[in-house]
XYZ file of C-alpha atoms in Angstrom:
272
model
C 0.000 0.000 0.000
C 1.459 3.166 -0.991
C -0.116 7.152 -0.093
C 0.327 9.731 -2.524
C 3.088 12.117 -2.144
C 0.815 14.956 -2.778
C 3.727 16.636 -5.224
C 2.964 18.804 -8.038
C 3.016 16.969 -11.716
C 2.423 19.366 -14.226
C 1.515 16.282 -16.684
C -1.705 16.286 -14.881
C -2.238 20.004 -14.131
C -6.176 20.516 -13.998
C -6.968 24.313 -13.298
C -10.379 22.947 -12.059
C -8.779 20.636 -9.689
C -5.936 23.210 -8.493
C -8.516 25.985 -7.497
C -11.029 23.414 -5.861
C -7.762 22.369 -3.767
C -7.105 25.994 -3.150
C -10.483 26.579 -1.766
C -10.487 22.982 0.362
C -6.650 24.659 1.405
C -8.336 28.308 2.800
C -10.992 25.987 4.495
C -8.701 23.860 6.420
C -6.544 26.671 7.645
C -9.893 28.531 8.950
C -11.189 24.592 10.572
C -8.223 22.949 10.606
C -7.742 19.410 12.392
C -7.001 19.138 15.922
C -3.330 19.065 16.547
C -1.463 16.069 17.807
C -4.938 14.036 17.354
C -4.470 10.883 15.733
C -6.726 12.189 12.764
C -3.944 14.863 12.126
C -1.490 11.762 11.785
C -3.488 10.011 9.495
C -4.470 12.955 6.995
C -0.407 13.282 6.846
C -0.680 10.303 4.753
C -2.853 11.387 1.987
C -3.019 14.609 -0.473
C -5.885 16.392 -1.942
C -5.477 15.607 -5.331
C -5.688 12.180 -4.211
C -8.765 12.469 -2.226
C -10.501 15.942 -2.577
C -13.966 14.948 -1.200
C -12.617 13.830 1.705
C -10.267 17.068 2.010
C -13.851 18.957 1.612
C -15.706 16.616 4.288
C -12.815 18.007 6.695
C -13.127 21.428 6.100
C -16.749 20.794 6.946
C -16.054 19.375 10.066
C -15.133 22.462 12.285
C -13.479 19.543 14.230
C -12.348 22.349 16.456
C -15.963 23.335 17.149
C -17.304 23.270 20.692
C -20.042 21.456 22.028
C -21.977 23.850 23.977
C -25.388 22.468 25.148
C -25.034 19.220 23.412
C -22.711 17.787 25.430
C -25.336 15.764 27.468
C -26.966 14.807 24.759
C -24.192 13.597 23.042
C -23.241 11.786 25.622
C -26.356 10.053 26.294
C -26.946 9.110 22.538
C -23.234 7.377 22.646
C -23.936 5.898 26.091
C -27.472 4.808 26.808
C -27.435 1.788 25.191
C -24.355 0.328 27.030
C -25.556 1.620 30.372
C -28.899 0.116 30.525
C -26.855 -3.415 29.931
C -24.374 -3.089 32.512
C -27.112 -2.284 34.213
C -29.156 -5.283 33.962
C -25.864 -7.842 34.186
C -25.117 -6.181 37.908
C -25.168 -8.324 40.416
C -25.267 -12.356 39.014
C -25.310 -11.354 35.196
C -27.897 -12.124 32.465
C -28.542 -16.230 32.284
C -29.016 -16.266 28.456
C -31.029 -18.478 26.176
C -30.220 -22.210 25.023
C -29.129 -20.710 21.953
C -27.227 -17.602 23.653
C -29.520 -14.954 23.403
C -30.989 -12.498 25.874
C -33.798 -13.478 27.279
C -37.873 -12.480 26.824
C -38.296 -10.135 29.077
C -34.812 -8.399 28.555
C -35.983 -8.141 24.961
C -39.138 -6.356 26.597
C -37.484 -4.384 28.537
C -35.118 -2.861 25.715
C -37.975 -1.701 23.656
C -39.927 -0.141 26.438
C -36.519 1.494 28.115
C -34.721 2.231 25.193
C -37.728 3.180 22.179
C -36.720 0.541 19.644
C -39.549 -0.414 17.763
C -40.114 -3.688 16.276
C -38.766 -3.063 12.267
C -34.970 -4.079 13.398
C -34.909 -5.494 17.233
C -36.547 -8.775 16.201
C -38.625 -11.380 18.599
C -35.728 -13.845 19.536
C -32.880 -10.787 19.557
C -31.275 -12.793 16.745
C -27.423 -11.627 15.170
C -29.068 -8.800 13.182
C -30.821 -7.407 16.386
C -30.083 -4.277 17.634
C -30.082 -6.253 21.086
C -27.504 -8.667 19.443
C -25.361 -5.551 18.369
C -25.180 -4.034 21.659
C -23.889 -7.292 23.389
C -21.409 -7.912 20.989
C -20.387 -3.733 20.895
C -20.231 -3.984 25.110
C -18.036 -7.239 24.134
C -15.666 -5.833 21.846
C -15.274 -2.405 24.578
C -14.361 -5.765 26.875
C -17.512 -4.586 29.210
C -18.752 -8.037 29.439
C -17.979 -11.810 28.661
C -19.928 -14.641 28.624
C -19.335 -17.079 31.034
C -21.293 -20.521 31.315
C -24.360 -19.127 29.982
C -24.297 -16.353 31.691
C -23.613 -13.210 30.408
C -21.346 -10.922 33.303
C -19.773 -7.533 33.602
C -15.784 -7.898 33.693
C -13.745 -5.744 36.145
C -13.688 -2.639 33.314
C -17.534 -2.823 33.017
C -18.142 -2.584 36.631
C -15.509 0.098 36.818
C -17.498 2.309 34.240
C -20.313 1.688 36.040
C -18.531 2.967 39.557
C -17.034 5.990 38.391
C -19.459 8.714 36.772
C -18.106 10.083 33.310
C -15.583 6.675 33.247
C -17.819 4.931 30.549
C -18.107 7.890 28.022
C -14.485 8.483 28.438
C -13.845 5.037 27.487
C -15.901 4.639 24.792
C -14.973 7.779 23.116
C -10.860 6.987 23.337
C -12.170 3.021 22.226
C -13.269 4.594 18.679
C -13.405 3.304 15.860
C -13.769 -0.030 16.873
C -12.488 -2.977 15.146
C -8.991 -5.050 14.892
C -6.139 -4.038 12.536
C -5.370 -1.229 10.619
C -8.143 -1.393 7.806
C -10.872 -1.434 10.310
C -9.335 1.705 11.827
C -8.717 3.611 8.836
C -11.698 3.302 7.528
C -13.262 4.316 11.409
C -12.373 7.354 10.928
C -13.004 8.396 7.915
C -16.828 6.929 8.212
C -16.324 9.312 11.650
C -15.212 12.143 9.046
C -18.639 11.689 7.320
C -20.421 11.717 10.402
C -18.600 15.138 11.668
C -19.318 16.404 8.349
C -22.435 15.591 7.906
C -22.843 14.019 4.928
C -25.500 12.461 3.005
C -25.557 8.345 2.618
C -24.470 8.872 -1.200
C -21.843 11.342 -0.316
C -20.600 9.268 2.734
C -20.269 6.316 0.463
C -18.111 8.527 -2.340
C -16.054 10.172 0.653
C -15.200 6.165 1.893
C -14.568 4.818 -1.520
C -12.369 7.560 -2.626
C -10.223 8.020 0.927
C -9.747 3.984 1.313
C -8.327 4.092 -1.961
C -6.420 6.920 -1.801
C -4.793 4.945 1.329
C -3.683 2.002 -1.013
C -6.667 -0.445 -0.074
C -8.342 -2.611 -2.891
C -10.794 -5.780 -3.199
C -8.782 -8.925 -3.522
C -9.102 -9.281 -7.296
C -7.620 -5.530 -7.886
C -10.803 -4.146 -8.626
C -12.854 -0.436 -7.381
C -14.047 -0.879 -3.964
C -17.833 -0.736 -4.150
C -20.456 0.221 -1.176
C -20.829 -3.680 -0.123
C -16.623 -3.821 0.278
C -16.382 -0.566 2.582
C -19.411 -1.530 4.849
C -17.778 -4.344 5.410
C -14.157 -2.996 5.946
C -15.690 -0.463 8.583
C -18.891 -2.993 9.949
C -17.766 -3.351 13.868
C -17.944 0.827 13.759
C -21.114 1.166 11.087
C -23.399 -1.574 13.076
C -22.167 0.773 16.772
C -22.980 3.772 15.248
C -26.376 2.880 13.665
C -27.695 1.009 17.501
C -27.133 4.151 18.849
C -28.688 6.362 16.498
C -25.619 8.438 15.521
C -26.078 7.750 11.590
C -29.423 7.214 10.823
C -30.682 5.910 6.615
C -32.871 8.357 5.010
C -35.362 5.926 2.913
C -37.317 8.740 1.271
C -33.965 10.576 -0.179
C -30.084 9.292 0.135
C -28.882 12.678 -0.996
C -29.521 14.456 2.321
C -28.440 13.335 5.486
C -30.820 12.509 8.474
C -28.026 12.230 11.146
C -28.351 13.966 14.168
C -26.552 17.093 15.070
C -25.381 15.489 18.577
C -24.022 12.305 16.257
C -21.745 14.861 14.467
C -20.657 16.637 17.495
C -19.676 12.726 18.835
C -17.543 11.933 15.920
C -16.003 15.373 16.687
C -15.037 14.707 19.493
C -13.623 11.110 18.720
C -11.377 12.561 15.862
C -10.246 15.167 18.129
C -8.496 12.369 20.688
């Protein structure tokens, strides 16, 4: 895998192309990324003639913004979820189903407590649940394990539990999840098009163009389509959507239905 250098060939020059990176240039210096943040370290690697919609998406992100009144809310959208597990595997844990799911009346509870309806949080909490998400999200954060068919906070989950502000802290220095270093380059820039806040079709144009521009391919050489970075970025996409931070629009894919306290979170995560 290779980044571009980002030097000038005048083979190539495109007046259309130089002004637009001109004008992405201006923008950066006015919102520029924060400084020692990993985010900084990764845009190092790429150029914006190699990846100008994603230059754009970061000059949209006033990633230096503050957060004012929507802190709370923020933080409640990022941590509600989570908390009202730990919550209910205090004490002895959640004794799961034969076939290792929660059980009825924890799949009661979430949709009463936590206002999912019924279009995605299915009857048995199967492995495209939102139910099934969360456990395996609070898994992958290392906030609980399974043990004998019995699903138990570890010593970090009861420690965020303990300490007030610990679990938001945690999660937001734990983004973007997933092993290796695709799934976290391609974490942040799908946090990049939630701090920008893009539309689904723009989103997938930013991912597609900044994943290449970073070296990465399908395994027969060919363009990365929408099915190839959803699944480069999943462990982050599936987190994001449980919790309501990116949010499809089925009436119009061209404008974005995120809300404004999902931006403000991937802010803040690309600011750490």
């Amino acid at each position: 895998m290779q980044a571009s250098t980002g030097l000038f060939d005048p083979e190539r020059f495109v007046p259309a192309e130089s002004n637009a990176a001109v004008t992405i240039a201006v923008a950066l210096h006015k919102s520029p990324p924060v400084e020692s943040s990993l985010f900084e370290k990764f845009l190092r690697r790429l150029s914006v003639h190699s990846a100008p919609k994603l230059f754009a998406a970061v000059a949209k992100s006033e990633l230096r913004g503050g957060y004012d009144n929507y802190f709370e809310v923020m933080r409640e959208g990022a941590t509600r979820q989570l908390l009202w597990l730990l919550n209910s595997a205090r004490g002895g844990g959640i004794v799961l189903t034969a076939s290792g799911s929660l059980p009825s009346d924890h799949i009661a509870a979430a949709r009463d407590e936590l206002d999912w309806g019924t279009d995605w949080i299915g009857v048995t909490a199967g492995s495209d649940s939102q139910l099934a998400v969360l456990v395996e999200a609070a898994k992958t954060l290392r906030f609980v394990r399974k043990r004998r068919g019995t699903l138990i906070l570890t010593r970090l989950g009861a420690s965020v539990l303990a300490y007030e502000g610990e679990l938001w802290r945690h999660i937001v220095t734990a983004m973007p999840l997933g092993k290796g270093e695709l799934a976290q380059e391609a974490g942040r820039i799908l946090f990049l098009t939630l701090a920008a806040g893009l539309s689904e079709s723009e989103r997938s144009e930013v991912m597609i163009e900044g994943l290449t521009a970073l070296g990465w391919s399908t395994t027969d050489g060919t363009r990365l389509g929408d099915d190839d970075w959803t699944w480069m970025v999943r462990d982050t996409l599936v987190y994001l959507r449980m919790i309501g931070a990116i949010v499809s629009n089925p009436l119009d894919q061209h404008v974005s239905a995120d809300p404004e306290w999902g931006r403000r979170f991937a802010r803040m995560v690309l600011s750490m």
